[in-house]
mmCIF file of N, CA and C in Angstrom:
data_model
loop_
_atom_site.group_PDB
_atom_site.id
_atom_site.type_symbol
_atom_site.label_atom_id
_atom_site.label_comp_id
_atom_site.label_asym_id
_atom_site.label_seq_id
_atom_site.Cartn_x
_atom_site.Cartn_y
_atom_site.Cartn_z
ATOM 1 N N MET A 1 52.480 21.797 58.337
ATOM 2 C CA MET A 1 52.769 23.061 57.683
ATOM 3 C C MET A 1 51.457 23.671 57.197
ATOM 4 N N ALA A 2 51.317 24.950 57.368
ATOM 5 C CA ALA A 2 50.098 25.646 56.956
ATOM 6 C C ALA A 2 50.055 25.775 55.439
ATOM 7 N N SER A 3 48.850 25.649 54.923
ATOM 8 C CA SER A 3 48.686 25.826 53.481
ATOM 9 C C SER A 3 48.667 27.314 53.161
ATOM 10 N N PRO A 4 48.905 27.694 51.895
ATOM 11 C CA PRO A 4 48.847 29.118 51.517
ATOM 12 C C PRO A 4 47.504 29.752 51.865
ATOM 13 N N THR A 5 46.420 28.974 51.741
ATOM 14 C CA THR A 5 45.103 29.511 52.086
ATOM 15 C C THR A 5 45.033 29.834 53.567
ATOM 16 N N ASP A 6 45.556 28.942 54.419
ATOM 17 C CA ASP A 6 45.562 29.185 55.859
ATOM 18 C C ASP A 6 46.376 30.419 56.209
ATOM 19 N N GLN A 7 47.450 30.661 55.490
ATOM 20 C CA GLN A 7 48.319 31.789 55.788
ATOM 21 C C GLN A 7 47.665 33.119 55.446
ATOM 22 N N MET A 8 46.644 33.101 54.603
ATOM 23 C CA MET A 8 45.966 34.335 54.227
ATOM 24 C C MET A 8 44.901 34.727 55.243
ATOM 25 N N HIS A 9 44.517 33.811 56.110
ATOM 26 C CA HIS A 9 43.444 34.060 57.067
ATOM 27 C C HIS A 9 43.939 33.749 58.472
ATOM 28 N N MET A 10 43.964 34.757 59.315
ATOM 29 C CA MET A 10 44.392 34.553 60.689
ATOM 30 C C MET A 10 43.221 33.987 61.486
ATOM 31 N N VAL A 11 43.485 32.979 62.266
ATOM 32 C CA VAL A 11 42.490 32.474 63.199
ATOM 33 C C VAL A 11 42.740 33.229 64.498
ATOM 34 N N THR A 12 41.905 34.221 64.751
ATOM 35 C CA THR A 12 42.186 35.130 65.862
ATOM 36 C C THR A 12 42.157 34.431 67.215
ATOM 37 N N GLU A 13 41.340 33.393 67.352
ATOM 38 C CA GLU A 13 41.311 32.666 68.622
ATOM 39 C C GLU A 13 42.660 31.986 68.874
ATOM 40 N N SER A 14 43.240 31.423 67.837
ATOM 41 C CA SER A 14 44.551 30.779 67.969
ATOM 42 C C SER A 14 45.634 31.802 68.268
ATOM 43 N N ALA A 15 45.562 32.947 67.612
ATOM 44 C CA ALA A 15 46.549 34.001 67.858
ATOM 45 C C ALA A 15 46.434 34.510 69.288
ATOM 46 N N GLN A 16 45.213 34.699 69.769
ATOM 47 C CA GLN A 16 45.016 35.157 71.146
ATOM 48 C C GLN A 16 45.544 34.125 72.134
ATOM 49 N N HIS A 17 45.284 32.849 71.848
ATOM 50 C CA HIS A 17 45.781 31.780 72.715
ATOM 51 C C HIS A 17 47.314 31.789 72.746
ATOM 52 N N ALA A 18 47.936 31.944 71.594
ATOM 53 C CA ALA A 18 49.402 31.985 71.523
ATOM 54 C C ALA A 18 49.948 33.169 72.311
ATOM 55 N N ALA A 19 49.321 34.329 72.174
ATOM 56 C CA ALA A 19 49.776 35.520 72.903
ATOM 57 C C ALA A 19 49.638 35.313 74.405
ATOM 58 N N THR A 20 48.516 34.747 74.827
ATOM 59 C CA THR A 20 48.280 34.497 76.251
ATOM 60 C C THR A 20 49.274 33.481 76.798
ATOM 61 N N MET A 21 49.509 32.418 76.056
ATOM 62 C CA MET A 21 50.444 31.381 76.511
ATOM 63 C C MET A 21 51.868 31.917 76.599
ATOM 64 N N ALA A 22 52.281 32.731 75.645
ATOM 65 C CA ALA A 22 53.628 33.303 75.685
ATOM 66 C C ALA A 22 53.786 34.192 76.913
ATOM 67 N N ALA A 23 52.796 35.038 77.178
ATOM 68 C CA ALA A 23 52.864 35.932 78.341
ATOM 69 C C ALA A 23 52.828 35.137 79.641
ATOM 70 N N SER A 24 51.983 34.123 79.699
ATOM 71 C CA SER A 24 51.870 33.292 80.894
ATOM 72 C C SER A 24 53.164 32.522 81.160
ATOM 73 N N THR A 25 53.746 31.984 80.110
ATOM 74 C CA THR A 25 55.011 31.256 80.247
ATOM 75 C C THR A 25 56.119 32.188 80.712
ATOM 76 N N ALA A 26 56.172 33.388 80.150
ATOM 77 C CA ALA A 26 57.186 34.369 80.557
ATOM 78 C C ALA A 26 57.031 34.723 82.028
ATOM 79 N N GLU A 27 55.796 34.926 82.464
ATOM 80 C CA GLU A 27 55.549 35.277 83.867
ATOM 81 C C GLU A 27 55.952 34.139 84.799
ATOM 82 N N SER A 28 55.599 32.916 84.418
ATOM 83 C CA SER A 28 55.956 31.751 85.221
ATOM 84 C C SER A 28 57.471 31.582 85.304
ATOM 85 N N MET A 29 58.142 31.719 84.164
ATOM 86 C CA MET A 29 59.602 31.588 84.141
ATOM 87 C C MET A 29 60.257 32.669 84.990
ATOM 88 N N SER A 30 59.732 33.869 84.928
ATOM 89 C CA SER A 30 60.284 34.967 85.713
ATOM 90 C C SER A 30 60.195 34.656 87.206
ATOM 91 N N GLY A 31 59.070 34.095 87.619
ATOM 92 C CA GLY A 31 58.918 33.704 89.024
ATOM 93 C C GLY A 31 59.924 32.643 89.430
ATOM 94 N N HIS A 32 60.143 31.661 88.557
ATOM 95 C CA HIS A 32 61.116 30.602 88.854
ATOM 96 C C HIS A 32 62.534 31.173 88.936
ATOM 97 N N VAL A 33 62.865 32.069 88.032
ATOM 98 C CA VAL A 33 64.200 32.689 88.048
ATOM 99 C C VAL A 33 64.399 33.455 89.348
ATOM 100 N N THR A 34 63.397 34.212 89.759
ATOM 101 C CA THR A 34 63.496 34.995 90.994
ATOM 102 C C THR A 34 63.688 34.082 92.200
ATOM 103 N N ARG A 35 62.868 33.018 92.280
ATOM 104 C CA ARG A 35 62.990 32.095 93.414
ATOM 105 C C ARG A 35 64.351 31.406 93.419
ATOM 106 N N LEU A 36 64.792 30.930 92.261
ATOM 107 C CA LEU A 36 66.075 30.232 92.198
ATOM 108 C C LEU A 36 67.230 31.178 92.505
ATOM 109 N N SER A 37 67.143 32.404 92.045
ATOM 110 C CA SER A 37 68.206 33.373 92.331
ATOM 111 C C SER A 37 68.321 33.619 93.828
ATOM 112 N N GLY A 38 67.181 33.637 94.511
ATOM 113 C CA GLY A 38 67.209 33.791 95.970
ATOM 114 C C GLY A 38 67.896 32.624 96.652
ATOM 115 N N VAL A 39 67.608 31.422 96.195
ATOM 116 C CA VAL A 39 68.232 30.225 96.766
ATOM 117 C C VAL A 39 69.728 30.227 96.486
ATOM 118 N N VAL A 40 70.105 30.512 95.247
ATOM 119 C CA VAL A 40 71.529 30.548 94.884
ATOM 120 C C VAL A 40 72.245 31.620 95.694
ATOM 121 N N GLY A 41 71.621 32.778 95.836
ATOM 122 C CA GLY A 41 72.232 33.851 96.617
ATOM 123 C C GLY A 41 72.446 33.466 98.066
ATOM 124 N N SER A 42 71.511 32.723 98.635
ATOM 125 C CA SER A 42 71.673 32.319 100.033
ATOM 126 C C SER A 42 72.760 31.259 100.190
ATOM 127 N N VAL A 43 72.922 30.396 99.184
ATOM 128 C CA VAL A 43 73.962 29.362 99.260
ATOM 129 C C VAL A 43 75.336 29.970 98.996
ATOM 130 N N VAL A 44 75.456 30.711 97.881
ATOM 131 C CA VAL A 44 76.757 31.279 97.511
ATOM 132 C C VAL A 44 77.140 32.386 98.488
ATOM 133 N N GLY A 45 76.194 33.182 98.901
ATOM 134 C CA GLY A 45 76.494 34.284 99.815
ATOM 135 C C GLY A 45 76.486 33.887 101.274
ATOM 136 N N GLY A 46 76.184 32.639 101.551
ATOM 137 C CA GLY A 46 76.055 32.195 102.934
ATOM 138 C C GLY A 46 77.299 31.544 103.498
ATOM 139 N N GLY A 47 78.440 31.943 103.071
ATOM 140 C CA GLY A 47 79.665 31.411 103.646
ATOM 141 C C GLY A 47 80.426 30.463 102.741
ATOM 142 N N TRP A 48 79.924 30.174 101.582
ATOM 143 C CA TRP A 48 80.632 29.300 100.643
ATOM 144 C C TRP A 48 81.578 30.185 99.847
ATOM 145 N N HIS A 49 82.855 30.136 100.171
ATOM 146 C CA HIS A 49 83.834 31.050 99.579
ATOM 147 C C HIS A 49 84.926 30.324 98.801
ATOM 148 N N MET A 50 84.689 29.127 98.410
ATOM 149 C CA MET A 50 85.693 28.378 97.662
ATOM 150 C C MET A 50 85.600 28.742 96.182
ATOM 151 N N ASP A 51 86.580 28.260 95.406
ATOM 152 C CA ASP A 51 86.585 28.539 93.968
ATOM 153 C C ASP A 51 85.302 28.055 93.291
ATOM 154 N N GLN A 52 84.766 26.934 93.780
ATOM 155 C CA GLN A 52 83.538 26.407 93.195
ATOM 156 C C GLN A 52 82.377 27.383 93.385
ATOM 157 N N ALA A 53 82.359 28.091 94.486
ATOM 158 C CA ALA A 53 81.285 29.061 94.738
ATOM 159 C C ALA A 53 81.336 30.177 93.705
ATOM 160 N N PHE A 54 82.537 30.647 93.424
ATOM 161 C CA PHE A 54 82.700 31.707 92.429
ATOM 162 C C PHE A 54 82.265 31.208 91.050
ATOM 163 N N ALA A 55 82.707 30.006 90.677
ATOM 164 C CA ALA A 55 82.353 29.428 89.377
ATOM 165 C C ALA A 55 80.848 29.174 89.295
ATOM 166 N N PHE A 56 80.279 28.669 90.376
ATOM 167 C CA PHE A 56 78.844 28.411 90.391
ATOM 168 C C PHE A 56 78.060 29.717 90.275
ATOM 169 N N GLY A 57 78.503 30.741 90.974
ATOM 170 C CA GLY A 57 77.851 32.054 90.890
ATOM 171 C C GLY A 57 77.893 32.604 89.476
ATOM 172 N N ASN A 58 79.029 32.472 88.814
ATOM 173 C CA ASN A 58 79.148 32.930 87.419
ATOM 174 C C ASN A 58 78.250 32.122 86.484
ATOM 175 N N ALA A 59 78.233 30.808 86.680
ATOM 176 C CA ALA A 59 77.388 29.950 85.837
ATOM 177 C C ALA A 59 75.916 30.308 86.042
ATOM 178 N N HIS A 60 75.540 30.534 87.283
ATOM 179 C CA HIS A 60 74.152 30.910 87.549
ATOM 180 C C HIS A 60 73.827 32.259 86.904
ATOM 181 N N GLN A 61 74.740 33.204 86.977
ATOM 182 C CA GLN A 61 74.493 34.517 86.375
ATOM 183 C C GLN A 61 74.340 34.406 84.861
ATOM 184 N N ASN A 62 75.170 33.578 84.233
ATOM 185 C CA ASN A 62 75.033 33.353 82.786
ATOM 186 C C ASN A 62 73.667 32.751 82.459
ATOM 187 N N TRP A 63 73.241 31.793 83.280
ATOM 188 C CA TRP A 63 71.929 31.176 83.093
ATOM 189 C C TRP A 63 70.826 32.220 83.274
ATOM 190 N N ALA A 64 70.921 33.014 84.332
ATOM 191 C CA ALA A 64 69.902 34.036 84.607
ATOM 192 C C ALA A 64 69.841 35.064 83.476
ATOM 193 N N ASP A 65 70.996 35.432 82.922
ATOM 194 C CA ASP A 65 71.017 36.370 81.791
ATOM 195 C C ASP A 65 70.318 35.767 80.571
ATOM 196 N N GLY A 66 70.579 34.494 80.307
ATOM 197 C CA GLY A 66 69.916 33.810 79.197
ATOM 198 C C GLY A 66 68.415 33.714 79.417
ATOM 199 N N MET A 67 68.023 33.430 80.645
ATOM 200 C CA MET A 67 66.595 33.362 80.960
ATOM 201 C C MET A 67 65.935 34.727 80.787
ATOM 202 N N ALA A 68 66.623 35.787 81.167
ATOM 203 C CA ALA A 68 66.073 37.139 81.004
ATOM 204 C C ALA A 68 65.827 37.438 79.525
ATOM 205 N N LYS A 69 66.758 37.007 78.669
ATOM 206 C CA LYS A 69 66.570 37.208 77.224
ATOM 207 C C LYS A 69 65.382 36.395 76.705
ATOM 208 N N LEU A 70 65.251 35.173 77.178
ATOM 209 C CA LEU A 70 64.137 34.325 76.764
ATOM 210 C C LEU A 70 62.804 34.913 77.232
ATOM 211 N N ILE A 71 62.751 35.380 78.462
ATOM 212 C CA ILE A 71 61.532 35.989 79.002
ATOM 213 C C ILE A 71 61.173 37.242 78.208
ATOM 214 N N ALA A 72 62.167 38.061 77.899
ATOM 215 C CA ALA A 72 61.916 39.270 77.099
ATOM 216 C C ALA A 72 61.390 38.898 75.711
ATOM 217 N N ALA A 73 61.948 37.850 75.118
ATOM 218 C CA ALA A 73 61.493 37.417 73.789
ATOM 219 C C ALA A 73 60.052 36.909 73.840
ATOM 220 N N LEU A 74 59.700 36.167 74.883
ATOM 221 C CA LEU A 74 58.326 35.688 75.018
ATOM 222 C C LEU A 74 57.353 36.849 75.213
ATOM 223 N N ASN A 75 57.744 37.825 76.034
ATOM 224 C CA ASN A 75 56.888 38.998 76.230
ATOM 225 C C ASN A 75 56.723 39.786 74.934
ATOM 226 N N LYS A 76 57.804 39.913 74.170
ATOM 227 C CA LYS A 76 57.728 40.621 72.885
ATOM 228 C C LYS A 76 56.837 39.853 71.909
ATOM 229 N N MET A 77 56.981 38.537 71.893
ATOM 230 C CA MET A 77 56.150 37.724 71.015
ATOM 231 C C MET A 77 54.670 37.904 71.368
ATOM 232 N N SER A 78 54.357 37.927 72.653
ATOM 233 C CA SER A 78 52.977 38.127 73.084
ATOM 234 C C SER A 78 52.458 39.496 72.654
ATOM 235 N N ALA A 79 53.255 40.529 72.892
ATOM 236 C CA ALA A 79 52.841 41.893 72.523
ATOM 237 C C ALA A 79 52.697 42.040 71.013
ATOM 238 N N ASP A 80 53.654 41.508 70.265
ATOM 239 C CA ASP A 80 53.597 41.606 68.799
ATOM 240 C C ASP A 80 52.392 40.849 68.240
ATOM 241 N N THR A 81 52.132 39.666 68.781
ATOM 242 C CA THR A 81 50.993 38.877 68.314
ATOM 243 C C THR A 81 49.691 39.615 68.593
ATOM 244 N N THR A 82 49.577 40.188 69.782
ATOM 245 C CA THR A 82 48.376 40.948 70.136
ATOM 246 C C THR A 82 48.206 42.154 69.225
ATOM 247 N N MET A 83 49.296 42.873 68.961
ATOM 248 C CA MET A 83 49.233 44.052 68.099
ATOM 249 C C MET A 83 48.826 43.666 66.672
ATOM 250 N N HIS A 84 49.433 42.626 66.134
ATOM 251 C CA HIS A 84 49.131 42.219 64.761
ATOM 252 C C HIS A 84 47.720 41.641 64.652
ATOM 253 N N MET A 85 47.272 40.977 65.712
ATOM 254 C CA MET A 85 45.912 40.456 65.714
ATOM 255 C C MET A 85 44.910 41.616 65.686
ATOM 256 N N ALA A 86 45.161 42.651 66.466
ATOM 257 C CA ALA A 86 44.273 43.821 66.466
ATOM 258 C C ALA A 86 44.279 44.501 65.102
ATOM 259 N N ASP A 87 45.454 44.603 64.494
ATOM 260 C CA ASP A 87 45.560 45.197 63.159
ATOM 261 C C ASP A 87 44.794 44.358 62.138
ATOM 262 N N TYR A 88 44.937 43.060 62.229
ATOM 263 C CA TYR A 88 44.224 42.156 61.321
ATOM 264 C C TYR A 88 42.712 42.322 61.477
ATOM 265 N N GLU A 89 42.243 42.347 62.737
ATOM 266 C CA GLU A 89 40.807 42.486 62.978
ATOM 267 C C GLU A 89 40.288 43.828 62.468
ATOM 268 N N GLU A 90 41.066 44.889 62.661
ATOM 269 C CA GLU A 90 40.669 46.212 62.173
ATOM 270 C C GLU A 90 40.566 46.220 60.645
ATOM 271 N N THR A 91 41.552 45.647 59.987
ATOM 272 C CA THR A 91 41.542 45.573 58.522
ATOM 273 C C THR A 91 40.380 44.712 58.036
ATOM 274 N N ASP A 92 40.162 43.586 58.695
ATOM 275 C CA ASP A 92 39.069 42.696 58.312
ATOM 276 C C ASP A 92 37.721 43.405 58.438
ATOM 277 N N THR A 93 37.523 44.132 59.528
ATOM 278 C CA THR A 93 36.272 44.867 59.740
ATOM 279 C C THR A 93 36.081 45.943 58.681
ATOM 280 N N ALA A 94 37.135 46.689 58.382
ATOM 281 C CA ALA A 94 37.044 47.753 57.374
ATOM 282 C C ALA A 94 36.740 47.178 55.993
ATOM 283 N N GLN A 95 37.386 46.080 55.648
ATOM 284 C CA GLN A 95 37.144 45.475 54.335
ATOM 285 C C GLN A 95 35.746 44.878 54.249
ATOM 286 N N ALA A 96 35.273 44.301 55.338
ATOM 287 C CA ALA A 96 33.913 43.757 55.347
ATOM 288 C C ALA A 96 32.895 44.879 55.176
ATOM 289 N N ALA A 97 33.116 46.009 55.848
ATOM 290 C CA ALA A 97 32.201 47.149 55.719
ATOM 291 C C ALA A 97 32.196 47.677 54.290
ATOM 292 N N GLN A 98 33.360 47.742 53.677
ATOM 293 C CA GLN A 98 33.448 48.200 52.285
ATOM 294 C C GLN A 98 32.714 47.243 51.356
ATOM 295 N N LEU A 99 32.859 45.969 51.588
ATOM 296 C CA LEU A 99 32.171 44.976 50.762
ATOM 297 C C LEU A 99 30.658 45.110 50.910
ATOM 298 N N VAL A 100 30.191 45.318 52.129
ATOM 299 C CA VAL A 100 28.751 45.500 52.359
ATOM 300 C C VAL A 100 28.256 46.735 51.617
ATOM 301 N N ARG A 101 28.995 47.839 51.686
ATOM 302 C CA ARG A 101 28.598 49.060 50.972
ATOM 303 C C ARG A 101 28.559 48.820 49.464
ATOM 304 N N THR A 102 29.521 48.097 48.954
ATOM 305 C CA THR A 102 29.592 47.821 47.518
ATOM 306 C C THR A 102 28.407 46.973 47.075
ATOM 307 N N VAL A 103 28.065 45.976 47.860
ATOM 308 C CA VAL A 103 26.954 45.089 47.517
ATOM 309 C C VAL A 103 25.625 45.834 47.616
ATOM 310 N N GLN A 104 25.496 46.709 48.602
ATOM 311 C CA GLN A 104 24.235 47.427 48.801
ATOM 312 C C GLN A 104 24.041 48.573 47.808
ATOM 313 N N THR A 105 25.098 49.054 47.193
ATOM 314 C CA THR A 105 25.009 50.158 46.240
ATOM 315 C C THR A 105 25.481 49.660 44.880
ATOM 316 N N PRO A 106 24.551 49.222 44.038
ATOM 317 C CA PRO A 106 24.967 48.714 42.725
ATOM 318 C C PRO A 106 25.649 49.818 41.914
ATOM 319 N N SER A 107 26.685 49.458 41.224
ATOM 320 C CA SER A 107 27.442 50.447 40.462
ATOM 321 C C SER A 107 26.675 50.961 39.245
ATOM 322 N N PHE A 108 25.687 50.218 38.788
ATOM 323 C CA PHE A 108 24.939 50.673 37.623
ATOM 324 C C PHE A 108 23.785 51.603 38.009
ATOM 325 N N ALA A 109 23.603 51.890 39.299
ATOM 326 C CA ALA A 109 22.594 52.820 39.813
ATOM 327 C C ALA A 109 21.197 52.506 39.284
ATOM 328 N N GLY A 110 20.914 51.245 39.083
ATOM 329 C CA GLY A 110 19.584 50.840 38.652
ATOM 330 C C GLY A 110 19.335 50.973 37.166
ATOM 331 N N ILE A 111 20.295 51.453 36.409
ATOM 332 C CA ILE A 111 20.125 51.642 34.970
ATOM 333 C C ILE A 111 20.880 50.530 34.253
ATOM 334 N N LEU A 112 20.164 49.820 33.416
ATOM 335 C CA LEU A 112 20.814 48.749 32.657
ATOM 336 C C LEU A 112 20.999 49.145 31.227
#
C-alpha cells in the first residue's frame, strides 16, 4: 500500500509505464478477440446447425461483448492516466517556476 507521502507525488515513469501497458494489453486482447471470432464464425457458420451451435454462438457473443467492455476500459485507463500525468507535469512545472521566482525575488526587496 502506498504511503500518504507517495500519494502526493506521482512517479511519472511509472504512470507512463502503466498507460503503455494498458494500451498494449488492450491492443493484444483485441487481436485475440478478432482471431477467435473468425474461428468461431467459421465453425458455427460452417454447417454446424444443431442446438449446441446456437448455444455456443450465444456464449461466444456474450464473451466477446465482455471482452469489448474490458478492452474499452483498458483504453480509457490508458488515456486517463496519460491525461492526468500531463496535467500533473504541467502543474509541477508551473509550481516549480513560481518557487524559483519567489526565491530569486526576496519579498523584503533588500531592505531589512
